[in-house]
Coordinates of C-alpha atoms in Angstrom, one line a residue:
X117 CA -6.4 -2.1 28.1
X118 CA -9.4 -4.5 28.1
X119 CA -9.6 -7.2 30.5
X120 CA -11.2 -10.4 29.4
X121 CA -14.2 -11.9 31.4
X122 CA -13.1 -14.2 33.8
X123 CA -10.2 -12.2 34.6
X124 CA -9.5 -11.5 38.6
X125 CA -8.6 -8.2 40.5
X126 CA -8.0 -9.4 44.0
X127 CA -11.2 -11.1 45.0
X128 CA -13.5 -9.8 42.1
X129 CA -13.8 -11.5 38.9
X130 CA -14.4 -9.3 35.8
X131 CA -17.5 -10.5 34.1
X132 CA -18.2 -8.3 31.3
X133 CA -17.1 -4.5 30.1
X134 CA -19.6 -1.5 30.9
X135 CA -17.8 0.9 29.6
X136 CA -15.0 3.6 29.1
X137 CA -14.4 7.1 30.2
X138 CA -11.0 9.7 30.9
X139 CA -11.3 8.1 34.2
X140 CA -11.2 4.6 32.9
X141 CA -12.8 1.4 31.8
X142 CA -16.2 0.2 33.9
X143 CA -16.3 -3.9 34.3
X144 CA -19.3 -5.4 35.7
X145 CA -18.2 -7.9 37.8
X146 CA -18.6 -10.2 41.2
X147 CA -17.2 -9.7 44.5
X148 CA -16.8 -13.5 45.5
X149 CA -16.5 -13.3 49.5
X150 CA -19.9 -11.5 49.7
X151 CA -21.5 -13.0 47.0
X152 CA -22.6 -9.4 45.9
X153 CA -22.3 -7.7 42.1
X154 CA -20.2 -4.5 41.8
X155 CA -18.6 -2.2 39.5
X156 CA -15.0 -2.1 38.5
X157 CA -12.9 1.3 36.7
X158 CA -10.0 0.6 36.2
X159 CA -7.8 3.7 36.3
X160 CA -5.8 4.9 33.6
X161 CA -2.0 3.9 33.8
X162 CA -0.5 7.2 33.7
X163 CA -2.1 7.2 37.5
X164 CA 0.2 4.7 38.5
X165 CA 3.0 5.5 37.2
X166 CA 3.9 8.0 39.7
X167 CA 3.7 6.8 43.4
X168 CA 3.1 10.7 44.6
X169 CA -0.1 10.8 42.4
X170 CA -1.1 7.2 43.6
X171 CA -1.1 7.7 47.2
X172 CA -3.0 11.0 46.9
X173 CA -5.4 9.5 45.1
X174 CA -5.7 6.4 47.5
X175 CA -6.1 8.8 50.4
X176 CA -8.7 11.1 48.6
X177 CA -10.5 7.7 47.5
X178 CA -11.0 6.6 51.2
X179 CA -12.3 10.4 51.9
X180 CA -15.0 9.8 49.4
X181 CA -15.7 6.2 50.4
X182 CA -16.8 7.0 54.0
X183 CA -19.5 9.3 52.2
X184 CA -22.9 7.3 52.7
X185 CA -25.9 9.0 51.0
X186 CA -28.7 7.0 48.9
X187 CA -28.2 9.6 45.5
X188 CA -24.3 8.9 45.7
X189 CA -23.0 6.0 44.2
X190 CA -21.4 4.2 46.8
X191 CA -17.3 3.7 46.7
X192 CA -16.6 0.1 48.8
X193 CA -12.7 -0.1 47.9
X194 CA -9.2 1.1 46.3
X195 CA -6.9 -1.3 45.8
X196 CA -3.7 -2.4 43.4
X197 CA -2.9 -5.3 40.8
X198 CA 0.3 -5.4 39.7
X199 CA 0.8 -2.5 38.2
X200 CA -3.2 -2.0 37.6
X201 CA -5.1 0.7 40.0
X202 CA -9.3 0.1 40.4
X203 CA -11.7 0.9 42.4
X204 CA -14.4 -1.2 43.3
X205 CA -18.1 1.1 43.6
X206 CA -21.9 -0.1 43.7
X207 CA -23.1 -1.8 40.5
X208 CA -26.1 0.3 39.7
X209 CA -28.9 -0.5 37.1
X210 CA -29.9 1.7 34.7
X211 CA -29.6 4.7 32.4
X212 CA -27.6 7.8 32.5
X213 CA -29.2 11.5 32.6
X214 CA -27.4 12.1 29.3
X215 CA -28.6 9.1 27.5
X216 CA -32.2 9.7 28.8
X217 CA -31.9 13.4 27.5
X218 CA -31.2 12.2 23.9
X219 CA -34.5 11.5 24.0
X220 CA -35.6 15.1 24.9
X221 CA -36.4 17.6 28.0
X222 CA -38.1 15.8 31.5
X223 CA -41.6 16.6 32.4
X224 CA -41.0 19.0 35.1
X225 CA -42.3 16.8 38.0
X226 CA -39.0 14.6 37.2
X227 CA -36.8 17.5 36.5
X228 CA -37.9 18.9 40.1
X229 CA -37.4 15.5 42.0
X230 CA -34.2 14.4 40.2
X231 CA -33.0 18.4 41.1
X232 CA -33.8 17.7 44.4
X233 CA -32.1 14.4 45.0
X234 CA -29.0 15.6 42.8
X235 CA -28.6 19.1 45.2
X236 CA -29.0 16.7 48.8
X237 CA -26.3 14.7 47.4
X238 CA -23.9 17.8 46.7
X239 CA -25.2 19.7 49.9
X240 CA -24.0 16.0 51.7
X241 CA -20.7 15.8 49.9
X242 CA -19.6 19.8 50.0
X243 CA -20.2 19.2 54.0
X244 CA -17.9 17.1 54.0
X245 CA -15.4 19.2 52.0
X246 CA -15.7 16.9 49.0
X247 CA -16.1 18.4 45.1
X248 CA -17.6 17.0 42.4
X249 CA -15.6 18.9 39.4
X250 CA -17.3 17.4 36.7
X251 CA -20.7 17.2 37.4
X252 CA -22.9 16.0 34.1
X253 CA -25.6 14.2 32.7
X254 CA -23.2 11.1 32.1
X255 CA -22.3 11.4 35.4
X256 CA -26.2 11.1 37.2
X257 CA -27.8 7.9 36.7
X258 CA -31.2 7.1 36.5
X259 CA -32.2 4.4 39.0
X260 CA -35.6 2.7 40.3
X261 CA -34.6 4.2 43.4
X262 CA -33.9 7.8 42.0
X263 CA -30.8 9.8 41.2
X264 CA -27.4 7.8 41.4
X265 CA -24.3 11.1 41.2
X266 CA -21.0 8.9 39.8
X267 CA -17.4 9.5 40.6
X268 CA -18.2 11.8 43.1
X269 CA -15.1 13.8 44.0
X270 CA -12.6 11.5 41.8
X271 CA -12.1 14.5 39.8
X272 CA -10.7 16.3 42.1
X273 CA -8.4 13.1 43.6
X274 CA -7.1 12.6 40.0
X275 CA -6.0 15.9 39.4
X276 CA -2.0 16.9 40.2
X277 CA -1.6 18.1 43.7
X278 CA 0.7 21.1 43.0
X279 CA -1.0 22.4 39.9
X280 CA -4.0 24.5 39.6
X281 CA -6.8 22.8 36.7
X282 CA -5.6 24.0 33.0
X283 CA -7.9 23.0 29.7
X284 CA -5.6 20.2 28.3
X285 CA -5.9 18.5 31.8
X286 CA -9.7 19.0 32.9
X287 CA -11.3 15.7 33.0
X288 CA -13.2 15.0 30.5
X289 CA -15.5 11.6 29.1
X290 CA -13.8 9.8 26.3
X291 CA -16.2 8.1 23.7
X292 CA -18.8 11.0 24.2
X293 CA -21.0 11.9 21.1
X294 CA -19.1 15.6 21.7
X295 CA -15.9 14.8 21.4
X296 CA -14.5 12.1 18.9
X297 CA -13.7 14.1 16.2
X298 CA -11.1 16.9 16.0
X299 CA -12.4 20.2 16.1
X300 CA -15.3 19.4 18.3
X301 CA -16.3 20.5 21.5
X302 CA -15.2 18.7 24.6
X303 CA -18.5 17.4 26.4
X304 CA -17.4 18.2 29.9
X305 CA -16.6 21.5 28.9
X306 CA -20.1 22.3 28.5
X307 CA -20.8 22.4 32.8
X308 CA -17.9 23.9 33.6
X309 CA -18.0 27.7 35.4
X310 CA -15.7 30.1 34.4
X311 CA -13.5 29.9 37.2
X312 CA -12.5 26.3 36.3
X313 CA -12.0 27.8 32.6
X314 CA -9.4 30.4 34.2
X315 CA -7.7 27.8 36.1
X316 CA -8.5 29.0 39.5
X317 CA -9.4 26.4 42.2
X318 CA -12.9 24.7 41.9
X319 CA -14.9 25.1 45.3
X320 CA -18.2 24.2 45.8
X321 CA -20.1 26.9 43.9
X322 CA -18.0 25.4 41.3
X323 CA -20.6 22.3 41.4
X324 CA -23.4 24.5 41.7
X325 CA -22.6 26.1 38.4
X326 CA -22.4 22.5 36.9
X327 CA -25.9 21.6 38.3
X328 CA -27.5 24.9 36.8
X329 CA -26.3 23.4 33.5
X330 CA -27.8 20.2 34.5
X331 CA -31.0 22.0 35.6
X332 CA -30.9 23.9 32.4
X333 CA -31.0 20.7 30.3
X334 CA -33.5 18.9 32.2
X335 CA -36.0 21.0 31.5
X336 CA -35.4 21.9 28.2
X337 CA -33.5 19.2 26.3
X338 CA -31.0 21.7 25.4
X339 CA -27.4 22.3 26.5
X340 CA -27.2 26.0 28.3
X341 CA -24.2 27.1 26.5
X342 CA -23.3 25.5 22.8
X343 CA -20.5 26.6 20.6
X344 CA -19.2 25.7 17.2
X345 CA -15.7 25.0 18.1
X346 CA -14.0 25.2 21.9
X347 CA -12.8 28.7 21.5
X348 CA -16.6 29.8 20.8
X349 CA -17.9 27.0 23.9
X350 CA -15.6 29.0 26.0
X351 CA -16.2 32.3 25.2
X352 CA -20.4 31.1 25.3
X353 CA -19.6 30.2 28.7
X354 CA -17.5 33.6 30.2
X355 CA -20.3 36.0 28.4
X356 CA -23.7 34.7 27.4
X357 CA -26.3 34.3 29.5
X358 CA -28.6 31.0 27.8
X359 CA -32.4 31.8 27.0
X360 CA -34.8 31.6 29.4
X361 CA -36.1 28.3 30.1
X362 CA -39.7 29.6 30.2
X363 CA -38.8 30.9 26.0
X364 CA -38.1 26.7 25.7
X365 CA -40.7 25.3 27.3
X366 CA -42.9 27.4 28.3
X367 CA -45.4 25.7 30.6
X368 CA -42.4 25.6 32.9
X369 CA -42.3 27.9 36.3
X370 CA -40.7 31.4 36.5
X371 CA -39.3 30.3 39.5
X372 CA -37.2 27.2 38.6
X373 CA -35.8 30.0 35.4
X374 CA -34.9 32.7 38.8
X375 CA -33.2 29.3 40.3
X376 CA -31.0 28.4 37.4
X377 CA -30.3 31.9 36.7
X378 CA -28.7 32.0 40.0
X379 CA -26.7 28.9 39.4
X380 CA -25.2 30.3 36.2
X381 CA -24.0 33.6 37.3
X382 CA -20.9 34.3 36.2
X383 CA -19.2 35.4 39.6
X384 CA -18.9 32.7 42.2
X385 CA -20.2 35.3 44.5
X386 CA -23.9 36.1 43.3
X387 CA -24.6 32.0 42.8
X388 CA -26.1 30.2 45.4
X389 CA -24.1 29.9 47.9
X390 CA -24.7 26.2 49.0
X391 CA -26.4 23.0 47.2
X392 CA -28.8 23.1 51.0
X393 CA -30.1 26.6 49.5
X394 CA -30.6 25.4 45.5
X395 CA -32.7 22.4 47.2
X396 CA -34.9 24.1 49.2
X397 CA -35.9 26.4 46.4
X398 CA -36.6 23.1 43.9
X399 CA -38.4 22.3 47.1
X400 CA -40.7 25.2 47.2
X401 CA -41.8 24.6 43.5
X402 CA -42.7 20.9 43.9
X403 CA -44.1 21.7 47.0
X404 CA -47.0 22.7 44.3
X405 CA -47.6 19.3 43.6
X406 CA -46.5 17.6 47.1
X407 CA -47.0 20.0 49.8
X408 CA -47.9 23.3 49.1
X409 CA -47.0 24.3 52.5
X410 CA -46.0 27.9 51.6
X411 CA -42.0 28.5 52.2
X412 CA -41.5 30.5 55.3
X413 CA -42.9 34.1 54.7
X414 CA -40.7 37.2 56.2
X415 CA -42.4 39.0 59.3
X416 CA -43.3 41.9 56.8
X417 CA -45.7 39.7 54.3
X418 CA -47.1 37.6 57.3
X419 CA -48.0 41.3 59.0
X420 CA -49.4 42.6 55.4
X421 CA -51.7 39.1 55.2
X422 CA -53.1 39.9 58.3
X423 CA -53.7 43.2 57.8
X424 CA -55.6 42.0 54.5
X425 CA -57.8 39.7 56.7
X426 CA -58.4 42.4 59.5
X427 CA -59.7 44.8 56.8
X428 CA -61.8 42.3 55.0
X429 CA -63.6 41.5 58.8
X430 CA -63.9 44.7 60.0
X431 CA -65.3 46.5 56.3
X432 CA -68.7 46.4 58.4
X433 CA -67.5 48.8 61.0
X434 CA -65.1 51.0 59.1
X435 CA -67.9 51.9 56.9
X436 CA -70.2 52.7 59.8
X437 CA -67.7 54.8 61.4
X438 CA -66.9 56.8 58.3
X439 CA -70.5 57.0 57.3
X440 CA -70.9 58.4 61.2
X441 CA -68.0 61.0 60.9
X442 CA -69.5 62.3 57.8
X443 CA -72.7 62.9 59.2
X444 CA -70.9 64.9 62.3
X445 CA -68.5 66.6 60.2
X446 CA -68.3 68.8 57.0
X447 CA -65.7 67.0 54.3
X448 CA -64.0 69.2 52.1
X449 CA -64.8 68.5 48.3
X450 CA -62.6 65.9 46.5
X451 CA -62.9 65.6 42.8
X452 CA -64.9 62.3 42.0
X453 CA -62.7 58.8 41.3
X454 CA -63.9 56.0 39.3
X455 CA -62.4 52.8 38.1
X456 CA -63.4 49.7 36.6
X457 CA -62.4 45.8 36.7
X458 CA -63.5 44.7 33.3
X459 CA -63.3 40.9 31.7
X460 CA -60.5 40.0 29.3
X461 CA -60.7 41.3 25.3
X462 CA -63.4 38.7 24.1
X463 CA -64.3 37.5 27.4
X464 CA -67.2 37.8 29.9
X465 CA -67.5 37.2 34.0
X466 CA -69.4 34.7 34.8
X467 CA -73.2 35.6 35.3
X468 CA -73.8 34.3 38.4
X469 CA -71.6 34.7 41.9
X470 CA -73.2 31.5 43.0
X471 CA -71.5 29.6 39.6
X472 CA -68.0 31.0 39.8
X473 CA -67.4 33.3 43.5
X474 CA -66.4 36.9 43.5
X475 CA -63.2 38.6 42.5
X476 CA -60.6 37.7 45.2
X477 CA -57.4 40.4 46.2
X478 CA -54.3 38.7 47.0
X479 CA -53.4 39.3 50.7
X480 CA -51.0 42.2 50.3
X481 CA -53.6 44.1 48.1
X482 CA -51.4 43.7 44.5
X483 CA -53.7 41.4 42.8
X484 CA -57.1 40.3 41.5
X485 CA -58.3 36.6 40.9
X486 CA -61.7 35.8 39.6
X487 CA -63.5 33.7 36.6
X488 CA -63.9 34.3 33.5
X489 CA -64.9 33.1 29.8
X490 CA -64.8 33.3 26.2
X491 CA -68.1 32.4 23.9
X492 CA -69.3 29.2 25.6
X493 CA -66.3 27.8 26.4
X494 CA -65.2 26.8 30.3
X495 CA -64.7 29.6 32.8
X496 CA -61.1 30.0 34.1
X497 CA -59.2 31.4 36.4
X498 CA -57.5 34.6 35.4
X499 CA -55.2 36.9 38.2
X500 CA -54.5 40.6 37.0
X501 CA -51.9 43.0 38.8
X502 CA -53.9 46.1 39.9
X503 CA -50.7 48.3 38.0
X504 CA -51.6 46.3 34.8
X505 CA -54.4 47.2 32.7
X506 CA -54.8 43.3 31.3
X507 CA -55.1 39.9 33.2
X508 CA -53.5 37.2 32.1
X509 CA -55.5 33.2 32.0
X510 CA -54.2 30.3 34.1
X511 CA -53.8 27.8 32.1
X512 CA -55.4 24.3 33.3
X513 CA -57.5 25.8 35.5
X514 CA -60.9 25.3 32.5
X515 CA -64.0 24.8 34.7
X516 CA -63.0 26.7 38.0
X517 CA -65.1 28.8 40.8
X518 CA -64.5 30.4 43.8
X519 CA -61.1 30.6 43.8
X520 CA -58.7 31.7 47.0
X521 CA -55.6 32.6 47.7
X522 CA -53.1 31.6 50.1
X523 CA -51.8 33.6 52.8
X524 CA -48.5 34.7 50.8
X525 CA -50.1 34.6 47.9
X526 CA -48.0 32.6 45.9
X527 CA -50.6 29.9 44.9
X528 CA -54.6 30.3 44.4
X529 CA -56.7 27.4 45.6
X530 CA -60.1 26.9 43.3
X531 CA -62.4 23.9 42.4
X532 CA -63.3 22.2 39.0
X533 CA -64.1 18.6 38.2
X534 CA -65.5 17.6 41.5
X535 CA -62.3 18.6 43.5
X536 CA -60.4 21.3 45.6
X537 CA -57.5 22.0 43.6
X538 CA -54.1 24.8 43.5
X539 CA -52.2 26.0 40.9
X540 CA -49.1 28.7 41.5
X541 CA -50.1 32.2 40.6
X542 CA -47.7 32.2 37.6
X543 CA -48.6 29.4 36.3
X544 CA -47.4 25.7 35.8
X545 CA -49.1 22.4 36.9
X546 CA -52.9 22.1 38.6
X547 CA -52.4 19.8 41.5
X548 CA -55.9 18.1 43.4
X549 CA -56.1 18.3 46.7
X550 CA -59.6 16.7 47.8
X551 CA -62.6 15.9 46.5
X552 CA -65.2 18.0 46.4
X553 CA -68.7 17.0 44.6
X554 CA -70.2 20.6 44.7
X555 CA -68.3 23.4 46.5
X556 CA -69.6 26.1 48.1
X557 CA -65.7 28.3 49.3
X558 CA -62.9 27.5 50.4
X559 CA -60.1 29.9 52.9
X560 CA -56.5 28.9 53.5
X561 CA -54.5 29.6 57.1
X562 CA -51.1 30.5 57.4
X563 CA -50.5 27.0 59.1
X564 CA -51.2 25.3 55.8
X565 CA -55.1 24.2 56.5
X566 CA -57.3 25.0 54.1
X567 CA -61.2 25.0 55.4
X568 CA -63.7 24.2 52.4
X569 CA -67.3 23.2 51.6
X570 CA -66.9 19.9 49.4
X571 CA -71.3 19.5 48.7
X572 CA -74.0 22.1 48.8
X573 CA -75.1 20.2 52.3
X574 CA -73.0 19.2 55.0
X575 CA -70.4 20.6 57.2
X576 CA -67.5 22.9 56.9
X577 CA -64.2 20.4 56.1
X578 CA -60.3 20.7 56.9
X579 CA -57.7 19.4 54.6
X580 CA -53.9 19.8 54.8
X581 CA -52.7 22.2 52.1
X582 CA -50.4 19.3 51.0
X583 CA -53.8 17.3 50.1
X584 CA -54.8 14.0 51.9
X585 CA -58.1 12.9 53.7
X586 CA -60.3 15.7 54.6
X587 CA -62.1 15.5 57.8
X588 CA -65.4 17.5 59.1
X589 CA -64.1 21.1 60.8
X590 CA -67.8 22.2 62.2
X591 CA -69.8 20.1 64.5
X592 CA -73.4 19.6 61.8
X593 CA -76.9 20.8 64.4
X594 CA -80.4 18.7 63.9
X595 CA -81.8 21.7 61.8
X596 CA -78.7 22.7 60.2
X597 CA -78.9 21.9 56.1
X598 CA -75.8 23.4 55.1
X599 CA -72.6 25.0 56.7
X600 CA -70.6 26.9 53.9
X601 CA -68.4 30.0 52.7
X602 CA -65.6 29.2 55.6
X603 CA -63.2 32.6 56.4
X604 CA -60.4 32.3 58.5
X605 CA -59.7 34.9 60.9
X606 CA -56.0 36.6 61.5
X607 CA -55.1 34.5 64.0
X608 CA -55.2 31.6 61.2
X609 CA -57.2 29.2 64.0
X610 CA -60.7 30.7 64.2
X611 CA -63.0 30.8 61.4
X612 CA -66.5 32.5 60.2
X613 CA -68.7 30.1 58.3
X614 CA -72.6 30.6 57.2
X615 CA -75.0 28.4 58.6
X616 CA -78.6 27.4 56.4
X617 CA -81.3 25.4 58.8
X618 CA -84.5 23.2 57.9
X619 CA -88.1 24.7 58.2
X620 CA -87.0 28.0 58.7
X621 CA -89.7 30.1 58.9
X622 CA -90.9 34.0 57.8
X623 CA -88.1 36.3 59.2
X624 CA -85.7 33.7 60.1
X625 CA -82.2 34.3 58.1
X626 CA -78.8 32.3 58.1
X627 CA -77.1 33.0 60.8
X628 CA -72.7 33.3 60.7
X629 CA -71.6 31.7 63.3
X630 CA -67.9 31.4 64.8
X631 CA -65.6 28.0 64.4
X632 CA -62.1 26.4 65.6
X633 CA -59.6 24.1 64.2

């Protein structure tokens, strides 16, 4: 059924087609008591025809229209003409994930904040005990004001009330590239878990699988699961596990592949167990390029940071002490241990600590950082695991020095270019925090400060670890010419920093002296 432009449904007058789907034809067209542009589907008249069917959907309709979220498309009204059943929804400008994806894979930035907005929409709608059932890339639209999720929870309303889902009745979009030919695979297919395959009752892990398929495709341009005909899509989708995004692209994080994984398990159980939980993780990751607050840290890795800073303070004293006991008492012999850190096949430390810093251990003791390079080309940050015999480069991270780490050790703060920059220990985009003409260290608290030196002169600064405008930590004296090398202590709010002063004369050194946020 078309209807021509002009047409009316109540109060709206069609003014020209948008589309089709199994749910329907889409009609642009104006609501004329407000004066506002909408959307209209028309439903498909097989929904009408039974008054059981109709009044279930009406009442599931009015569920999903009280939802109010700004990454779901708003639903303003059901209603009846004749013997023709619409619904009247937000008329929303622009294009759909699937048609952006024919154009190949999102940078990651826009894979992490359309992840983000698409999981706070589903963690909204699941509160309210409202499924999605066929989440997809034709379904998300791509808006100025970010992620718009379509028919939200009209899946479900559609479906027969006494009978569970079975293939020949899953919705499904007519008119897709995937499915207009006979012996081809049906589009929607492709997102579904395999509980919705077996015909049991779609909850909201259901959605969640349909989002790691989303995920999946975002970031790599490719559909997780692909088959040859339905029976193969099917059987793709019960038993294979899709390659790891990292093998497609990879620049990508390990830790949006471990949050996809999840999505995709095959038991409902061992997924994610909410769309609040999938967010937060998509969360953590961007936070490398917006906040970089680390995620909260269990009591056992906050006690085993501390413990790294108390032993890196008190070095001083331990020695003494042992050297003292020694003296006092007779050790027995212990056979002689030596190891060595040496620089990457082909590569060479930096000559100087003053150019590049020394070789930092991650707070719980697991891991090295430090600077390295090949022939004359840039140093570069490279981490090695102390069980591993080889470090591995960071890539992006040409032209760094004194690199740091923060307290849980998931990301290493470093400078290069004239700025204080981060980068996640395994890898993926270089964020800038602050400027920084010519640093001299840099230390990171547990609160998410990070103390640095941005110039050879001048005082100590503080900077959120989110970036931002860095402001003076240490209070700069008359004589003083330089205050650098910052070091938080445990308690994450007092600090060690080295002082330099003018006209220092014979026998007078720099002096450490003792600082608070």
């Amino acid at each position: 059924m078309t209807i021509p432009a002009g047409s009316r449904l109540g109060p709206y007058e069609i003014l020209s087609p948008i589309g089709a789907g199994g749910m329907g034809e889409v009609y642009k067209a104006k609501d004329t008591r407000l004066e506002r542009t909408v959307a209209i589907k028309v439903l498909p008249q097989h929904l009408s025809a039974s008054s059981e069917v109709r009044q279930r959907f009406e009442r599931e309709a009015r569920t999903i229209s009280q939802l109010s979220h700004p990454h779901i498309c708003a639903l303003y009204d059901v209603n009846r003409e004749g013997e023709t059943e619409y619904l009247v929804m937000e008329y929303l400008e622009g294009e759909t994930l699937s048609e952006r994806l024919a154009k190949g894979p999102l940078p990651l930035e826009q894979t992490l904040r359309y992840g983000i907005e698409v999981a706070d929409a589903l963690d909204k709608a699941h509160r309210q005990g409202i499924v999605h059932r066929d989440l997809k890339p034709g379904n998300v639209m791509l808006t100025k004001s970010g992620v718009k999720l379509l028919d939200f929870g009209l899946a479900k309303a559609m479906a027969p009330a006494a009978q569970p889902a079975v293939l020949t009745s899953l919705p499904t979009a007519l008119g897709s590239p995937n499915l207009t030919q006979e012996g081809t695979i049906l589009g929607t297919f492709q997102y579904m878990a395999p509980e919705q395959l077996e015909g049991r009752e779609a909850d909201t892990r259901t959605d969640i699988f349909a989002f790691g398929c989303v995920l999946y495709e975002m970031a790599t341009g490719r559909k997780a699961f692909s088959g040859s005909s339905q029976a193969s899509l099917i059987s793709a989708i019960m038993k294979e596990e899709p390659a790891a995004i990292s093998s497609v692209e990879p620049m990508s994080p390990p830790a949006l592949d471990r949050i996809v994984k999840t999505c995709l398990a095959k038991d409902p159980e061992e997924r994610w167990q909410s769309a609040a939980d999938v967010k937060r993780e998509l969360r953590w990751i961007s936070e490398g390029s917006q906040a970089g607050l680390a995620a909260p840290v269990v009591a056992s890795r906050r006690r085993a940071g501390r413990l790294g800073w108390l032993v890196a303070a008190a070095l001083a004293v331990v020695t003494s002490a042992l050297a003292a006991l020694l003296i006092t008492r007779r050790a027995p012999p212990s056979p002689l241990m030596r190891a060595s850190i040496l620089p990457p096949p082909g590569a060479e430390f930096v000559s100087t600590w003053l150019d590049a810093g020394p070789v930092e251990i991650s707070p719980d003791g697991s891991r090295l950082v430090f600077t390295a390079r090949k022939g004359e080309g840039a140093n570069q940050l490279w981490v090695r695991a102390l069980r591993d015999s080889e470090a591995r480069p960071l890539s992006g991270t040409e032209g760094a020095s004194r690199p740091f780490w923060s307290p849980d050790g998931r990301f290493i703060g470093f400078f290069a270019d004239r700025a204080l920059k981060k980068v996640d220990v395994n890898g993926g985009p270089v964020f800038k925090l602050a400027e920084a003409i010519e640093s001299r260290g840099g230390t990171w608290s547990e609160d998410g400060e990070i103390l640095f030196t941005p110039d050879a002169r001048g005082p100590v600064y503080r900077v959120a670890a989110a970036g931002g405008k860095a402001t003076p930590a240490t209070v700069y004296g008359p004589k003083d010419t330089t205050h650098r090398y910052p070091r938080f202590l445990p308690d994450g709010k007092h600090f060690l920093y080295l002082v330099r002063h003018s006209g220092a004369g014979p026998g007078e050194e720099p002096e450490i002296r003792v600082g608070a946020i």
